[in-house]
Amino acid sequence: MQLDDLGPRICIMGPSNSGKSTLADAISRARGLRTVHLDQLSHLPHTDWLSRSSEEFKTLHDAELVGSSWVIEGNYSALLPQRLERATGFILLDVPTPVSLYRYLRRCWVKGVRLGALEGSRDSVKWSMIRHIIGATRSNRARYKRMFGDISLPKVGLTSTKALADFYRVNGLKRSCPYRHY
């Protein structure tokens, strides 16, 4: 499946630190699509990941879906039906847990602009996030795999760092991040 087969409204999901933000940005720049980072809608800027109310998040989320072209990255499964209703294509990332953990630690320790970061915030290592990556990600992977099978949209599953790198290469995508993600 080529990127062009996914249409002008692409939904990207996957475990924490799997490369969703970087891929969304690369697709956005290559295809002229608006990038929507769900973490930025779900959390308040200039905070240490303080959540918005669920109603405020839903309002912001649903307002982004109205556009004719976008690439939305993030999970937030409770609002997935609305995204899939409008999406023309779907990408599921599933890099190994050690890669996700490494990326999380690096994003916390390496200074630089991180795509999808909260405005005015700096990532810091949190034990709750490490536990989430190591523990919750395992059950989420199984759920995402089942969900992926049920999605009838044009879709791509990228289940390794090599598959992700190949997708970038085949589709002429370029990373703009200050450090490599694979």
Coordinates of C-alpha atoms in Angstrom, one line a residue:
M1 CA 0.0 0.0 0.0
Q2 CA 1.4 3.4 -1.0
L3 CA 0.7 6.6 0.8
D4 CA -1.4 8.0 -2.1
D5 CA -3.8 5.0 -1.6
L6 CA -4.6 6.3 1.9
G7 CA -6.3 9.5 0.7
P8 CA -6.4 13.0 2.2
R9 CA -7.5 12.1 5.8
I10 CA -5.2 9.7 7.5
C11 CA -5.4 8.4 11.0
I12 CA -2.2 7.1 12.7
M13 CA -2.2 5.0 15.8
G14 CA 0.3 3.0 17.7
P15 CA 2.0 2.5 21.1
S16 CA 3.5 5.4 23.0
N17 CA 6.8 6.5 21.3
S18 CA 6.3 4.4 18.2
G19 CA 6.9 7.4 15.9
K20 CA 3.4 8.6 15.3
S21 CA 4.2 12.3 15.5
T22 CA 7.2 12.1 13.3
L23 CA 5.4 10.1 10.6
A24 CA 2.4 12.5 10.7
D25 CA 4.7 15.4 10.2
A26 CA 6.5 13.8 7.3
I27 CA 3.2 12.9 5.6
S28 CA 1.8 16.4 6.3
R29 CA 4.8 18.1 4.7
A30 CA 4.9 15.7 1.7
R31 CA 1.2 15.9 1.0
G32 CA 0.2 19.3 2.2
L33 CA -2.1 18.0 5.0
R34 CA -2.8 19.6 8.3
T35 CA -1.2 17.8 11.2
V36 CA -3.2 17.1 14.3
H37 CA -1.4 15.8 17.4
L38 CA -4.1 14.4 19.8
D39 CA -1.8 14.8 22.8
Q40 CA -1.9 18.5 22.2
L41 CA -5.6 18.6 22.2
S42 CA -6.0 16.3 25.2
H43 CA -3.6 18.2 27.5
L44 CA -3.2 21.8 28.5
P45 CA -0.2 23.7 27.1
H46 CA 2.4 25.0 29.5
T47 CA 1.7 22.2 32.0
D48 CA 3.3 18.9 32.9
W49 CA 0.7 16.8 31.0
L50 CA -2.3 18.1 32.8
S51 CA -5.4 16.8 31.0
R52 CA -8.3 18.9 29.7
S53 CA -11.8 17.9 30.6
S54 CA -13.1 15.0 28.5
E55 CA -15.8 17.3 27.1
E56 CA -13.3 20.0 26.1
F57 CA -11.0 17.4 24.5
K58 CA -14.0 15.9 22.5
T59 CA -15.0 19.3 21.3
L60 CA -11.5 20.1 20.1
H61 CA -11.1 16.6 18.6
D62 CA -14.4 16.7 16.7
A63 CA -13.7 20.2 15.3
E64 CA -10.5 18.9 13.7
L65 CA -12.4 16.2 11.9
V66 CA -14.4 18.7 9.9
G67 CA -11.5 19.6 7.6
S68 CA -11.2 18.1 4.1
S69 CA -7.6 17.0 4.6
W70 CA -5.6 16.1 7.7
V71 CA -3.3 13.5 9.3
I72 CA -4.2 12.8 12.9
E73 CA -1.9 11.0 15.2
G74 CA -2.7 9.6 18.6
N75 CA -4.7 6.9 20.2
Y76 CA -7.6 8.0 22.4
S77 CA -9.7 5.0 21.4
A78 CA -12.9 6.4 23.0
L79 CA -13.0 8.9 20.1
L80 CA -11.7 6.6 17.4
P81 CA -15.1 5.9 15.9
Q82 CA -15.5 9.6 14.9
R83 CA -12.0 9.6 13.4
L84 CA -12.6 6.4 11.4
E85 CA -16.0 7.8 10.2
R86 CA -14.1 10.7 8.4
A87 CA -10.7 9.0 7.7
T88 CA -9.8 7.9 4.2
G89 CA -6.8 5.8 5.4
F90 CA -5.3 4.3 8.5
I91 CA -1.7 3.5 9.6
L92 CA -0.9 1.4 12.6
L93 CA 2.7 1.5 14.0
D94 CA 3.9 -1.3 16.2
V95 CA 7.6 -1.0 17.0
P96 CA 9.1 -3.2 19.7
T97 CA 8.7 -2.2 23.3
P98 CA 12.5 -1.7 23.8
V99 CA 12.5 0.8 20.9
S100 CA 9.6 2.7 22.4
L101 CA 11.2 2.8 25.8
Y102 CA 14.5 4.0 24.3
R103 CA 12.7 6.7 22.4
Y104 CA 10.9 7.9 25.5
L105 CA 14.1 8.2 27.5
R106 CA 15.9 9.9 24.7
R107 CA 13.1 12.5 24.2
C108 CA 13.3 13.3 27.9
W109 CA 17.1 13.6 28.0
V110 CA 17.9 15.1 24.6
K111 CA 17.1 18.8 24.2
G112 CA 15.5 19.9 21.0
V113 CA 12.1 20.4 19.4
R114 CA 9.9 17.3 19.7
L115 CA 7.1 17.0 17.2
G116 CA 3.8 16.6 19.1
A117 CA 5.1 18.0 22.3
L118 CA 3.0 20.3 24.5
E119 CA 3.6 24.0 23.9
G120 CA 5.7 25.4 26.8
S121 CA 6.4 22.1 28.3
R122 CA 9.6 19.9 28.7
D123 CA 9.3 16.1 28.8
S124 CA 10.8 14.5 31.9
V125 CA 11.2 10.9 32.8
K126 CA 8.1 9.6 34.7
W127 CA 7.9 6.2 36.3
S128 CA 4.2 6.1 35.3
M129 CA 5.1 6.5 31.7
I130 CA 7.9 3.8 31.9
R131 CA 5.3 1.4 33.5
H132 CA 2.8 2.3 30.8
I133 CA 5.3 1.5 28.0
I134 CA 6.4 -1.7 29.5
G135 CA 3.1 -2.9 30.9
A136 CA 0.0 -1.4 29.3
T137 CA 1.5 -1.4 25.8
R138 CA 1.5 -5.2 25.7
S139 CA -2.3 -5.4 26.1
N140 CA -2.8 -2.3 23.8
R141 CA -0.8 -4.0 21.0
A142 CA -3.2 -7.0 21.1
R143 CA -6.2 -4.7 21.1
Y144 CA -4.8 -2.6 18.2
K145 CA -4.1 -5.8 16.2
R146 CA -7.7 -6.9 16.6
M147 CA -9.0 -3.4 15.7
F148 CA -6.7 -3.2 12.7
G149 CA -8.2 -6.4 11.3
D150 CA -11.7 -4.9 11.6
I151 CA -11.0 -1.6 9.9
S152 CA -12.2 -1.6 6.3
L153 CA -10.4 1.6 5.2
P154 CA -7.2 1.4 3.1
K155 CA -4.6 0.6 5.7
V156 CA -1.0 0.0 6.4
G157 CA 0.5 -1.9 9.4
L158 CA 4.1 -1.1 10.1
T159 CA 5.3 -3.7 12.6
S160 CA 9.0 -3.1 12.8
T161 CA 11.5 -0.2 12.6
K162 CA 12.6 -1.6 9.2
A163 CA 9.0 -1.6 7.9
L164 CA 8.7 2.0 9.1
A165 CA 12.0 3.0 7.5
D166 CA 10.9 1.3 4.2
F167 CA 7.6 3.2 4.3
Y168 CA 9.5 6.5 4.6
R169 CA 11.8 5.5 1.7
V170 CA 9.2 4.1 -0.7
N171 CA 7.0 7.1 -0.2
G172 CA 9.7 9.7 -0.4
L173 CA 9.1 10.9 3.1
K174 CA 11.7 12.9 5.1
R175 CA 12.0 13.3 8.8
S176 CA 12.4 16.9 10.2
C177 CA 13.2 15.8 13.7
P178 CA 16.5 16.8 15.3
Y179 CA 17.3 13.2 16.1
R180 CA 16.6 9.9 14.4
H181 CA 13.6 7.8 15.5
Y182 CA 14.7 4.3 14.4

